Amino acid sequence: MEIALVQSDIVWGDPAANRKRLDSLLSSAPRADLYVLPEMFSTGFNGVCESDPSETLGYLRDKARSCGCAFAGSLAISFPDRLSANRFFFVTPEEQFFYDKRHLFTYAGEQKRFAPGAERKVLEWRGVRFLPIVCYDLRFPIWSRNRGDYDVLICVANWPVQRRYAWDTLLRARAIENQSYVVAVNRTGSDPGNEYNGGSVLLDPLGREIAVCEDGKEEVVSAAVDLDSLRGFRKNFPALMDADEFEIEF
C-alpha cells in the first residue's frame, strides 16, 4: 500500500481556505492509496469547530470517491448538545471511520472545549490494519500498545517546534516497541501561539525513515508499506510474544 504524507500549513480558523490549500497540494501529489493530513487540518488548534455534518468531511468523501483512495486526518467537530470532539476521520470511497482523541492536552486547555474519546479503535482497509492516534496520544504508550491487532500506527498532529525532539524520539519508540510501521503527519507554519516545522515521516518497524518531509516545507511525499516484510520481521524476531500482559478498562 502506498501512503502519502501531506505536510501542510494551516490557515487559522478558515476551513474553506484550507480546503483550497489542500487542493493545490494534492494537484501535484504522487499517486497513493492513502493520504494522511495533519491534526485539525481545516482550522488549526484553536476554538473554531466545524458543525456536524462537516463541510470538510464532505470534501474528503468527494475526493476519496473521485480518486479511488482514502484520506485520514483530524477535524474539530461541534455538536449541539455536548462538548466538541477532536475527531480523527479515515474516509474511503465506500465508507468512513472515526476515532476521538483520547488524551486531551490540558497544558493548552484542550479539555475545556473537547470531550475525550472513550474507545481505542483499529480499522482495516485494503488488507492493512491501522491504529489511529492524535498528537498528545503519542506520549502514552499503553494506549498504542500493539496487541497483535495492527500493522500501521497513524499519528496526526499540531506539534510545535519547541517540543520537536520529543516528537522525533517518541515516534521511533512507538515503531520499535510495537514492531509496526508508523505514519506521522505534523503541520508546518505558525499560529498565534506556536511555530511548527513538520517532521512528518514514515518509519519502518525498526524506526528507520522510509519517507520524510523536508522541515518547514509544505509538500507531499509517499512510500509503500510491505505487509509481507512486516510479517517476516515479526516471525523472525517475535518480541511482541514476550510483552507483559495487563488489563486496562477504558
Tab-separated table of C-alpha atoms in Angstrom:
chain	number	residue	atom	x	y	z
A	1	MET	CA	0.000	0.000	0.000
A	2	GLU	CA	1.299	3.432	-0.983
A	3	ILE	CA	0.849	6.049	1.749
A	4	ALA	CA	1.308	9.790	1.198
A	5	LEU	CA	2.213	12.270	3.934
A	6	VAL	CA	0.560	15.654	3.377
A	7	GLN	CA	2.590	18.162	5.391
A	8	SER	CA	0.772	21.497	5.172
A	9	ASP	CA	0.476	24.898	6.751
A	10	ILE	CA	-2.983	25.723	8.143
A	11	VAL	CA	-4.915	28.951	7.679
A	12	TRP	CA	-6.102	29.931	11.156
A	13	GLY	CA	-9.794	29.169	11.610
A	14	ASP	CA	-10.732	29.108	7.915
A	15	PRO	CA	-11.945	25.689	6.650
A	16	ALA	CA	-12.717	26.923	3.126
A	17	ALA	CA	-9.224	28.371	2.711
A	18	ASN	CA	-7.662	25.165	3.995
A	19	ARG	CA	-9.653	23.009	1.583
A	20	LYS	CA	-8.426	25.221	-1.245
A	21	ARG	CA	-4.866	24.884	0.076
A	22	LEU	CA	-5.169	21.108	0.092
A	23	ASP	CA	-6.495	21.084	-3.459
A	24	SER	CA	-3.360	22.915	-4.534
A	25	LEU	CA	-1.065	20.495	-2.695
A	26	LEU	CA	-2.866	17.403	-3.922
A	27	SER	CA	-2.945	18.534	-7.545
A	28	SER	CA	0.759	17.722	-7.903
A	29	ALA	CA	0.951	14.947	-5.292
A	30	PRO	CA	2.199	11.440	-6.082
A	31	ARG	CA	-0.439	8.768	-6.592
A	32	ALA	CA	-1.220	6.906	-3.364
A	33	ASP	CA	-3.772	4.620	-1.754
A	34	LEU	CA	-3.968	6.750	1.396
A	35	TYR	CA	-3.290	10.451	2.019
A	36	VAL	CA	-2.684	11.451	5.647
A	37	LEU	CA	-3.334	15.058	6.721
A	38	PRO	CA	-2.395	16.874	9.959
A	39	GLU	CA	-4.451	17.250	13.124
A	40	MET	CA	-7.265	19.833	12.826
A	41	PHE	CA	-6.152	20.468	9.256
A	42	SER	CA	-9.206	22.608	8.422
A	43	THR	CA	-8.964	25.070	11.327
A	44	GLY	CA	-5.733	24.813	13.274
A	45	PHE	CA	-5.549	24.154	17.008
A	46	ASN	CA	-7.963	26.801	18.282
A	47	GLY	CA	-11.563	27.213	19.381
A	48	VAL	CA	-13.037	27.098	15.875
A	49	CYS	CA	-15.042	23.949	15.115
A	50	GLU	CA	-16.984	22.685	12.149
A	51	SER	CA	-20.556	21.600	12.741
A	52	ASP	CA	-21.708	18.032	12.353
A	53	PRO	CA	-22.042	17.156	9.473
A	54	SER	CA	-18.835	18.886	8.443
A	55	GLU	CA	-18.300	20.507	5.049
A	56	THR	CA	-14.703	19.376	5.140
A	57	LEU	CA	-15.733	15.793	5.796
A	58	GLY	CA	-17.984	16.011	2.733
A	59	TYR	CA	-14.998	17.336	0.793
A	60	LEU	CA	-12.930	14.306	1.829
A	61	ARG	CA	-15.706	11.926	0.820
A	62	ASP	CA	-15.870	13.510	-2.634
A	63	LYS	CA	-12.085	13.373	-3.033
A	64	ALA	CA	-11.947	9.735	-1.932
A	65	ARG	CA	-14.649	8.719	-4.417
A	66	SER	CA	-13.183	10.668	-7.312
A	67	CYS	CA	-9.643	9.342	-6.903
A	68	GLY	CA	-10.382	5.861	-5.544
A	69	CYS	CA	-8.232	6.371	-2.481
A	70	ALA	CA	-8.568	7.114	1.235
A	71	PHE	CA	-7.924	10.213	3.349
A	72	ALA	CA	-7.121	10.473	7.054
A	73	GLY	CA	-6.733	13.427	9.421
A	74	SER	CA	-8.485	15.068	12.349
A	75	LEU	CA	-11.186	17.741	12.437
A	76	ALA	CA	-12.622	19.810	15.275
A	77	ILE	CA	-16.312	18.898	15.283
A	78	SER	CA	-19.025	20.610	17.343
A	79	PHE	CA	-22.331	19.120	18.486
A	80	PRO	CA	-25.459	20.964	19.679
A	81	ASP	CA	-25.900	19.013	22.920
A	82	ARG	CA	-22.403	18.112	24.133
A	83	LEU	CA	-18.741	19.079	24.090
A	84	SER	CA	-16.911	19.120	20.785
A	85	ALA	CA	-14.587	16.343	19.623
A	86	ASN	CA	-11.097	16.322	18.163
A	87	ARG	CA	-12.120	13.608	15.722
A	88	PHE	CA	-9.790	11.563	13.535
A	89	PHE	CA	-11.525	10.536	10.310
A	90	PHE	CA	-10.494	7.781	7.908
A	91	VAL	CA	-12.520	8.186	4.735
A	92	THR	CA	-12.567	5.623	1.912
A	93	PRO	CA	-14.582	5.653	-1.330
A	94	GLU	CA	-17.170	3.385	0.319
A	95	GLU	CA	-17.308	4.343	3.999
A	96	GLN	CA	-15.786	6.313	6.861
A	97	PHE	CA	-14.387	5.537	10.291
A	98	PHE	CA	-13.640	7.834	13.193
A	99	TYR	CA	-11.697	7.931	16.454
A	100	ASP	CA	-11.973	10.679	19.065
A	101	LYS	CA	-8.689	11.826	20.606
A	102	ARG	CA	-8.332	10.137	23.986
A	103	HIS	CA	-5.642	12.238	25.693
A	104	LEU	CA	-6.545	15.919	25.708
A	105	PHE	CA	-3.743	18.458	26.013
A	106	THR	CA	-4.537	20.045	29.387
A	107	TYR	CA	-1.375	22.175	29.168
A	108	ALA	CA	-3.205	24.190	26.480
A	109	GLY	CA	-6.714	23.804	27.932
A	110	GLU	CA	-7.977	21.365	25.307
A	111	GLN	CA	-10.120	19.603	27.934
A	112	LYS	CA	-12.220	22.771	28.341
A	113	ARG	CA	-13.504	22.584	24.770
A	114	PHE	CA	-13.394	18.912	23.851
A	115	ALA	CA	-14.586	15.631	25.299
A	116	PRO	CA	-12.036	12.802	25.477
A	117	GLY	CA	-12.559	9.713	23.392
A	118	ALA	CA	-13.503	6.556	25.236
A	119	GLU	CA	-12.525	3.864	22.762
A	120	ARG	CA	-9.272	2.679	21.214
A	121	LYS	CA	-10.081	1.754	17.624
A	122	VAL	CA	-8.417	-0.366	14.981
A	123	LEU	CA	-9.664	-0.152	11.407
A	124	GLU	CA	-8.818	-2.189	8.334
A	125	TRP	CA	-8.692	-1.092	4.726
A	126	ARG	CA	-7.322	-2.948	1.710
A	127	GLY	CA	-5.898	-5.623	3.981
A	128	VAL	CA	-3.903	-3.229	6.195
A	129	ARG	CA	-4.826	-2.728	9.865
A	130	PHE	CA	-4.431	0.807	11.233
A	131	LEU	CA	-4.422	2.209	14.758
A	132	PRO	CA	-5.156	5.975	14.711
A	133	ILE	CA	-3.898	8.343	17.413
A	134	VAL	CA	-3.884	12.132	17.620
A	135	CYS	CA	-0.925	14.278	18.714
A	136	TYR	CA	-0.724	14.121	22.559
A	137	ASP	CA	-1.811	10.456	22.457
A	138	LEU	CA	1.743	9.753	21.277
A	139	ARG	CA	3.084	10.310	24.794
A	140	PHE	CA	1.063	7.422	26.260
A	141	PRO	CA	2.480	4.081	25.121
A	142	ILE	CA	-0.094	1.810	26.773
A	143	TRP	CA	-2.830	3.352	24.625
A	144	SER	CA	-0.960	2.425	21.452
A	145	ARG	CA	0.422	-0.935	22.644
A	146	ASN	CA	0.267	-3.403	19.802
A	147	ARG	CA	-1.858	-6.346	20.891
A	148	GLY	CA	-1.185	-8.138	17.642
A	149	ASP	CA	-4.076	-6.206	16.130
A	150	TYR	CA	-2.472	-3.581	13.879
A	151	ASP	CA	0.201	-3.107	11.221
A	152	VAL	CA	0.431	0.681	10.928
A	153	LEU	CA	0.189	3.343	13.618
A	154	ILE	CA	-1.075	6.683	12.250
A	155	CYS	CA	-0.361	9.820	14.282
A	156	VAL	CA	-1.601	13.234	13.126
A	157	ALA	CA	-0.505	16.332	14.997
A	158	ASN	CA	-0.073	20.046	15.607
A	159	TRP	CA	3.240	19.501	17.430
A	160	PRO	CA	5.226	22.725	17.998
A	161	VAL	CA	8.884	23.165	17.206
A	162	GLN	CA	9.937	23.635	20.843
A	163	ARG	CA	8.981	20.009	21.547
A	164	ARG	CA	10.247	18.602	18.249
A	165	TYR	CA	12.918	16.414	19.897
A	166	ALA	CA	10.195	14.621	21.866
A	167	TRP	CA	8.176	14.114	18.665
A	168	ASP	CA	11.088	12.520	16.821
A	169	THR	CA	12.049	10.329	19.779
A	170	LEU	CA	8.565	9.109	20.671
A	171	LEU	CA	7.705	8.204	17.078
A	172	ARG	CA	10.726	5.953	16.816
A	173	ALA	CA	9.988	4.389	20.185
A	174	ARG	CA	6.418	3.574	19.129
A	175	ALA	CA	7.632	1.935	15.898
A	176	ILE	CA	10.287	-0.163	17.624
A	177	GLU	CA	8.308	-1.270	20.671
A	178	ASN	CA	5.212	-2.157	18.635
A	179	GLN	CA	7.021	-3.695	15.650
A	180	SER	CA	4.850	-1.633	13.347
A	181	TYR	CA	5.093	0.967	10.650
A	182	VAL	CA	4.473	4.497	11.918
A	183	VAL	CA	2.921	7.179	9.719
A	184	ALA	CA	3.242	10.592	11.376
A	185	VAL	CA	1.998	13.845	9.832
A	186	ASN	CA	2.535	17.195	11.532
A	187	ARG	CA	1.706	20.667	10.296
A	188	THR	CA	4.176	23.384	9.377
A	189	GLY	CA	3.927	27.190	9.579
A	190	SER	CA	2.677	29.142	12.589
A	191	ASP	CA	-0.380	30.189	14.569
A	192	PRO	CA	-0.773	32.929	17.219
A	193	GLY	CA	0.828	30.717	19.866
A	194	ASN	CA	3.386	28.451	18.210
A	195	GLU	CA	5.751	27.700	15.368
A	196	TYR	CA	5.644	24.330	13.601
A	197	ASN	CA	8.276	22.828	11.334
A	198	GLY	CA	6.759	19.493	10.387
A	199	GLY	CA	8.801	16.374	10.988
A	200	SER	CA	6.295	14.269	9.030
A	201	VAL	CA	7.743	10.819	8.468
A	202	LEU	CA	7.000	7.197	7.613
A	203	LEU	CA	9.044	4.801	9.748
A	204	ASP	CA	9.592	1.083	9.364
A	205	PRO	CA	9.297	-1.331	12.333
A	206	LEU	CA	12.956	-0.731	13.187
A	207	GLY	CA	12.345	3.004	13.488
A	208	ARG	CA	14.125	3.819	10.225
A	209	GLU	CA	12.896	6.529	7.845
A	210	ILE	CA	11.449	5.323	4.559
A	211	ALA	CA	9.788	8.632	3.654
A	212	VAL	CA	10.312	12.049	5.203
A	213	CYS	CA	9.085	15.593	4.515
A	214	GLU	CA	11.517	18.477	4.490
A	215	ASP	CA	11.401	20.586	7.650
A	216	GLY	CA	9.351	23.753	7.326
A	217	LYS	CA	8.082	22.951	3.832
A	218	GLU	CA	4.609	22.233	2.529
A	219	GLU	CA	4.910	19.069	0.493
A	220	VAL	CA	3.559	15.596	-0.158
A	221	VAL	CA	5.854	12.565	-0.093
A	222	SER	CA	4.957	8.899	-0.257
A	223	ALA	CA	6.282	5.392	0.282
A	224	ALA	CA	4.920	1.868	0.418
A	225	VAL	CA	4.302	-0.325	3.451
A	226	ASP	CA	5.013	-4.006	2.821
A	227	LEU	CA	2.947	-6.451	4.883
A	228	ASP	CA	4.935	-9.487	3.755
A	229	SER	CA	8.127	-7.844	5.006
A	230	LEU	CA	6.410	-6.856	8.264
A	231	ARG	CA	5.111	-10.378	8.895
A	232	GLY	CA	8.527	-11.846	8.155
A	233	PHE	CA	10.205	-9.466	10.581
A	234	ARG	CA	7.726	-10.262	13.365
A	235	LYS	CA	8.103	-14.002	12.744
A	236	ASN	CA	11.907	-13.899	12.830
A	237	PHE	CA	12.043	-11.579	15.868
A	238	PRO	CA	8.825	-12.269	17.841
A	239	ALA	CA	9.336	-9.684	20.583
A	240	LEU	CA	5.614	-8.977	20.902
A	241	MET	CA	5.124	-12.515	22.218
A	242	ASP	CA	7.210	-11.596	25.283
A	243	ALA	CA	5.302	-8.418	26.151
A	244	ASP	CA	3.848	-8.048	29.651
A	245	GLU	CA	0.188	-8.883	29.983
A	246	PHE	CA	-2.127	-6.341	31.535
A	247	GLU	CA	-5.762	-5.409	31.592
A	248	ILE	CA	-6.967	-1.819	31.431
A	249	GLU	CA	-10.513	-0.540	31.408
A	250	PHE	CA	-11.017	2.430	29.089
